[in-house]
Short mmCIF file of C-alpha atoms in Angstrom, two decimals:
data_model
loop_
_atom_site.label_atom_id
_atom_site.label_comp_id
_atom_site.label_asym_id
_atom_site.label_seq_id
_atom_site.Cartn_x
_atom_site.Cartn_y
_atom_site.Cartn_z
CA UNK A 272 139.95 -31.00 105.81
CA UNK A 273 143.35 -31.75 107.29
CA UNK A 274 146.03 -32.75 104.78
CA UNK A 275 144.35 -30.98 101.89
CA UNK A 276 144.78 -27.38 100.83
CA UNK A 277 141.58 -25.39 100.63
CA UNK A 278 140.94 -22.34 98.49
CA UNK A 279 142.76 -20.01 100.89
CA UNK A 280 145.81 -22.26 101.07
CA UNK A 281 146.03 -22.62 97.29
CA UNK A 282 145.69 -18.88 96.80
CA UNK A 283 148.44 -18.23 99.34
CA UNK A 284 150.81 -20.77 97.76
CA UNK A 285 150.33 -19.44 94.23
CA UNK A 286 150.81 -15.87 95.46
CA UNK A 287 153.93 -16.72 97.46
CA UNK A 288 155.50 -18.36 94.41
CA UNK A 289 154.45 -15.43 92.23
CA UNK A 290 156.15 -13.01 94.62
CA UNK A 291 159.26 -15.21 94.85
CA UNK A 292 159.53 -15.17 91.05
CA UNK A 293 161.40 -11.88 91.50
CA UNK A 294 164.47 -14.10 91.92
CA UNK A 295 164.22 -14.90 88.20
CA UNK A 296 164.65 -11.25 87.15
CA UNK A 297 168.44 -11.53 86.59
CA UNK A 298 167.79 -14.32 84.07
CA UNK A 299 165.23 -12.22 82.24
CA UNK A 300 167.47 -9.15 82.25
CA UNK A 301 170.63 -11.07 81.47
CA UNK A 302 172.33 -9.51 84.49
CA UNK A 303 174.24 -10.70 87.56
CA UNK A 304 172.36 -12.52 90.33
CA UNK A 305 173.43 -9.69 92.67
CA UNK A 306 170.75 -7.50 91.12
CA UNK A 307 169.84 -5.70 94.35
CA UNK A 308 173.42 -4.78 95.23
CA UNK A 309 174.40 -3.66 91.73
CA UNK A 310 174.76 0.07 91.00
CA UNK A 311 172.37 1.87 88.68
CA UNK A 312 168.62 2.14 88.35
CA UNK A 313 167.96 -0.78 86.01
CA UNK A 314 167.60 -3.38 88.76
CA UNK A 315 165.50 -1.10 91.00
CA UNK A 316 163.17 -0.25 88.14
CA UNK A 317 162.76 -3.95 87.34
CA UNK A 318 161.78 -4.60 90.98
CA UNK A 319 159.21 -1.78 90.95
CA UNK A 320 157.66 -3.04 87.72
CA UNK A 321 157.60 -6.59 89.06
CA UNK A 322 155.76 -5.52 92.23
CA UNK A 323 153.27 -3.40 90.28
CA UNK A 324 152.61 -6.16 87.75
CA UNK A 325 152.16 -8.88 90.33
CA UNK A 326 149.83 -6.74 92.46
CA UNK A 327 147.71 -5.93 89.41
CA UNK A 328 147.50 -9.64 88.59
CA UNK A 329 146.38 -10.48 92.14
CA UNK A 330 143.69 -7.77 92.04
CA UNK A 331 142.41 -9.18 88.76
CA UNK A 332 142.49 -12.86 89.80
CA UNK A 333 141.19 -12.83 93.37
CA UNK A 334 138.06 -11.34 94.97
CA UNK A 335 138.55 -9.07 98.00
CA UNK A 336 138.65 -11.74 100.77
CA UNK A 337 141.20 -13.89 98.92
CA UNK A 338 143.15 -10.82 97.79
CA UNK A 339 143.89 -9.98 101.44
CA UNK A 340 145.48 -13.42 101.81
CA UNK A 341 147.19 -13.30 98.42
CA UNK A 342 148.83 -9.91 98.90
CA UNK A 343 150.36 -10.97 102.24
CA UNK A 344 151.63 -14.25 100.83
CA UNK A 345 152.97 -12.44 97.77
CA UNK A 346 154.78 -9.90 99.96
CA UNK A 347 156.46 -12.74 101.86
CA UNK A 348 157.33 -14.45 98.59
CA UNK A 349 158.79 -11.21 97.26
CA UNK A 350 160.91 -10.84 100.42
CA UNK A 351 162.05 -14.45 100.02
CA UNK A 352 162.99 -13.85 96.37
CA UNK A 353 164.89 -10.66 97.24
CA UNK A 354 166.68 -12.61 99.95
CA UNK A 355 167.76 -15.16 97.36
CA UNK A 356 169.09 -12.37 95.13
CA UNK A 357 171.13 -10.90 98.00
CA UNK A 358 172.37 -14.35 99.00
CA UNK A 359 173.55 -15.11 95.47
CA UNK A 360 175.83 -12.10 95.37
CA UNK A 361 179.10 -11.41 97.13
CA UNK A 362 178.08 -8.10 98.64
CA UNK A 363 178.22 -7.18 102.32
CA UNK A 364 174.46 -7.78 102.44
CA UNK A 365 174.76 -11.49 101.61
CA UNK A 366 174.05 -12.69 105.13
CA UNK A 367 171.12 -10.29 105.40
CA UNK A 368 169.75 -12.11 102.36
CA UNK A 369 169.90 -15.37 104.32
CA UNK A 370 168.00 -13.62 107.08
CA UNK A 371 165.31 -12.33 104.68
CA UNK A 372 164.77 -15.85 103.34
CA UNK A 373 164.55 -17.27 106.87
CA UNK A 374 162.13 -14.64 108.16
CA UNK A 375 159.77 -14.65 105.18
CA UNK A 376 159.68 -18.45 104.93
CA UNK A 377 158.96 -18.77 108.65
CA UNK A 378 155.93 -16.48 108.48
CA UNK A 379 154.56 -17.94 105.26
CA UNK A 380 154.97 -21.53 106.42
CA UNK A 381 153.03 -20.70 109.60
CA UNK A 382 150.04 -19.89 107.41
CA UNK A 383 150.53 -22.79 105.00
CA UNK A 384 150.88 -25.45 107.70
CA UNK A 385 147.80 -24.08 109.49
CA UNK A 386 145.89 -24.24 106.20
CA UNK A 387 146.85 -27.91 105.88
CA UNK A 388 146.59 -28.86 109.52
CA UNK A 389 143.79 -26.88 111.09
CA UNK A 390 141.85 -24.92 108.44
CA UNK A 391 139.06 -24.09 110.91
CA UNK A 392 141.43 -21.81 112.83
CA UNK A 393 142.90 -20.25 109.66
CA UNK A 394 142.82 -16.44 109.45
CA UNK A 395 145.01 -13.54 108.35
CA UNK A 396 146.55 -13.67 111.83
CA UNK A 397 147.97 -17.11 110.94
CA UNK A 398 150.77 -15.33 109.07
CA UNK A 399 151.87 -13.96 112.48
CA UNK A 400 152.80 -10.70 110.80
CA UNK A 401 151.01 -8.76 113.54
CA UNK A 402 152.09 -11.09 116.34
CA UNK A 403 152.61 -8.29 118.88
CA UNK A 404 154.06 -4.82 119.29
CA UNK A 405 157.02 -6.32 121.14
CA UNK A 406 157.72 -8.78 118.31
CA UNK A 407 157.68 -6.00 115.70
CA UNK A 408 159.89 -3.82 117.90
CA UNK A 409 162.38 -6.68 118.28
CA UNK A 410 162.52 -7.15 114.49
CA UNK A 411 163.04 -3.42 113.94
CA UNK A 412 165.78 -3.36 116.58
CA UNK A 413 167.66 -6.16 114.83
CA UNK A 414 167.53 -4.31 111.49
CA UNK A 415 168.78 -1.10 113.10
CA UNK A 416 171.62 -2.91 114.87
CA UNK A 417 172.68 -4.71 111.70
CA UNK A 418 172.69 -1.49 109.67
CA UNK A 419 174.60 0.58 112.24
CA UNK A 420 177.21 -2.12 112.87
CA UNK A 421 177.59 -2.65 109.13
CA UNK A 422 178.38 1.06 108.78
CA UNK A 423 180.79 1.36 111.72
CA UNK A 424 182.12 -2.22 112.11
CA UNK A 425 181.73 -3.80 108.63
CA UNK A 426 184.15 -6.64 109.43
CA UNK A 427 181.71 -7.82 112.15
CA UNK A 428 179.14 -8.64 109.46
CA UNK A 429 181.51 -10.78 107.40
CA UNK A 430 182.04 -13.65 109.87
CA UNK A 431 180.71 -16.35 107.55
CA UNK A 432 181.24 -19.29 109.91
CA UNK A 433 179.19 -17.55 112.63
CA UNK A 434 176.41 -16.66 110.19
CA UNK A 435 176.42 -20.30 109.05
CA UNK A 436 175.95 -21.45 112.65
CA UNK A 437 173.02 -19.03 112.91
CA UNK A 438 171.53 -20.35 109.68
CA UNK A 439 171.74 -23.92 110.99
CA UNK A 440 170.00 -22.82 114.20
CA UNK A 441 167.27 -21.17 112.11
CA UNK A 442 166.75 -24.29 109.98
CA UNK A 443 166.69 -26.57 113.02
CA UNK A 444 164.30 -24.32 114.93
CA UNK A 445 161.85 -23.84 112.07
CA UNK A 446 161.86 -27.54 111.14
CA UNK A 447 161.21 -28.50 114.77
CA UNK A 448 158.34 -26.03 115.05
CA UNK A 449 156.69 -27.19 111.82
CA UNK A 450 157.15 -30.84 112.86
CA UNK A 451 155.37 -30.01 116.12
CA UNK A 452 152.51 -28.31 114.28
CA UNK A 453 152.08 -31.23 111.88
CA UNK A 454 152.30 -33.81 114.68
CA UNK A 455 149.71 -31.99 116.80
CA UNK A 456 147.34 -31.61 113.85
CA UNK A 457 144.08 -29.87 114.74
CA UNK A 458 145.18 -29.74 118.37
CA UNK A 459 147.65 -26.99 117.46
CA UNK A 460 146.45 -23.41 117.59
CA UNK A 461 148.29 -20.10 117.58
CA UNK A 462 146.06 -18.96 120.45
CA UNK A 463 146.02 -20.79 123.79
CA UNK A 464 142.60 -22.45 124.08
CA UNK A 465 140.66 -22.06 127.33
CA UNK A 466 137.88 -24.49 126.48
CA UNK A 467 138.33 -28.14 125.56
CA UNK A 468 136.66 -29.25 122.34
CA UNK A 469 135.56 -32.78 121.46
CA UNK A 470 138.58 -33.17 119.16
CA UNK A 471 141.20 -32.19 121.74
CA UNK A 472 143.62 -35.01 122.55
CA UNK A 473 146.89 -35.07 124.46
CA UNK A 474 149.68 -35.49 121.90
CA UNK A 475 152.74 -37.30 123.30
CA UNK A 476 154.19 -38.95 120.18
CA UNK A 477 156.83 -37.81 117.69
CA UNK A 478 158.65 -34.63 118.71
CA UNK A 479 156.29 -34.38 121.69
CA UNK A 480 158.12 -37.42 123.05
CA UNK A 481 161.31 -35.32 123.10
CA UNK A 482 159.89 -32.08 124.54
CA UNK A 483 156.54 -31.06 126.02
CA UNK A 484 156.59 -27.83 124.02
CA UNK A 485 158.53 -28.51 120.80
CA UNK A 486 156.91 -25.63 118.89
CA UNK A 487 158.16 -23.19 121.51
CA UNK A 488 161.60 -24.81 121.58
CA UNK A 489 161.78 -24.45 117.80
CA UNK A 490 160.69 -20.82 117.88
CA UNK A 491 163.13 -20.04 120.71
CA UNK A 492 166.17 -21.31 118.83
CA UNK A 493 164.91 -19.94 115.51
CA UNK A 494 164.63 -16.43 116.95
CA UNK A 495 168.09 -16.50 118.54
CA UNK A 496 169.50 -18.07 115.37
CA UNK A 497 168.31 -15.14 113.26
CA UNK A 498 170.49 -12.81 115.34
CA UNK A 499 173.49 -15.13 115.30
CA UNK A 500 173.05 -15.23 111.52
CA UNK A 501 173.14 -11.42 111.40
CA UNK A 502 176.11 -11.29 113.81
CA UNK A 503 174.08 -8.95 116.05
CA UNK A 504 175.72 -9.33 119.50
CA UNK A 505 173.31 -6.98 121.30
CA UNK A 506 170.17 -8.57 119.84
CA UNK A 507 171.49 -12.09 120.45
CA UNK A 508 171.45 -11.35 124.18
CA UNK A 509 168.23 -9.33 123.99
CA UNK A 510 166.36 -11.97 121.97
CA UNK A 511 167.53 -14.78 124.25
CA UNK A 512 166.34 -13.00 127.42
CA UNK A 513 163.07 -11.71 125.95
CA UNK A 514 162.20 -15.05 124.32
CA UNK A 515 163.02 -17.00 127.48
CA UNK A 516 160.79 -14.77 129.59
CA UNK A 517 157.95 -14.88 127.06
CA UNK A 518 157.98 -18.67 126.77
CA UNK A 519 158.30 -19.19 130.52
CA UNK A 520 155.06 -17.21 131.04
CA UNK A 521 153.37 -18.78 128.00
CA UNK A 522 154.23 -22.32 129.09
CA UNK A 523 152.93 -21.76 132.62
CA UNK A 524 149.67 -20.35 131.23
CA UNK A 525 149.29 -23.20 128.76
CA UNK A 526 150.08 -25.93 131.25
CA UNK A 527 147.39 -24.73 133.66
CA UNK A 528 144.92 -25.21 130.79
CA UNK A 529 146.35 -28.63 129.86
CA UNK A 530 146.11 -29.85 133.45
CA UNK A 531 142.51 -28.66 133.52
CA UNK A 532 141.83 -30.50 130.25
CA UNK A 533 143.65 -33.78 130.88
CA UNK A 534 144.28 -33.96 134.64
CA UNK A 535 146.52 -36.77 135.86
CA UNK A 536 147.29 -37.87 132.28
CA UNK A 537 149.07 -34.57 131.63
CA UNK A 538 150.78 -34.52 135.03
CA UNK A 539 152.25 -37.96 134.32
CA UNK A 540 153.44 -36.77 130.89
CA UNK A 541 154.90 -33.64 132.51
CA UNK A 542 156.91 -35.76 134.97
CA UNK A 543 158.43 -37.87 132.18
CA UNK A 544 159.14 -35.32 129.42
CA UNK A 545 161.09 -32.03 129.84
CA UNK A 546 159.76 -28.72 128.56
CA UNK A 547 162.73 -28.47 126.18
CA UNK A 548 163.67 -24.92 127.14
CA UNK A 549 166.59 -24.22 129.50
CA UNK A 550 165.62 -23.64 133.14
CA UNK A 551 161.88 -23.73 132.38
CA UNK A 552 160.05 -26.52 134.20
CA UNK A 553 156.53 -25.25 133.68
CA UNK A 554 153.77 -24.64 136.16
CA UNK A 555 154.21 -26.04 139.67
CA UNK A 556 150.78 -27.44 140.28
CA UNK A 557 149.47 -30.80 141.45
CA UNK A 558 145.96 -32.19 141.53
#
């Protein structure tokens, strides 16, 4: 039921927090918060033992179907906790820690909000970890660019004001997307629906009064913001172009379906409210 976490949602939340507890290791070890950037094997060994211990606990607590959910949520929580550890230090990887927190929280919150909002559509794919080959390639490209530029142009990765702008873009984009998901309720689905169900309604209130596609607007600026945060000039341009093209095609596909579902009601809404993305007006189709 919407607004209430089911068994899968509770398991994912507990596992995410369990994974994120890695951020407490410096307190337990009595060491600096910059545990990951510190020299020596002590911190690395602590991380390995933490991962092994948490995974063993998940195997013991959850049966196989829930374990598949738990281990993904725990991995994202672990990445979030490691991001906090990097962010707390003063190393050259500090901004990458911000990025790790942003990326892991985005993917976990996609699952959690779906569990609250539309549990009938909930699946392992709701984490969006296997979104597409292109998405994974884009992520890998950003990590490679960051690493290479950090090696050859280290000063480029220390522009704190620019990374802060990127972080603000990330926060704005993710908050807008989650607001759109919560506002749409069970009408929101990660997969474009081709058949109208009895519960489908046209949502025009809240953030849908600002933009026709607020979840896509949020994702668009979140994705570009991650690269501004990393000070990745090549990927900033690449992400902007690739995201714009993807959402232009996705919006046209979705609007054909929405016109089929709601007819003149959607066309009237389309005339009054912009798509929210630059130079994307949506499908050109009239009844």
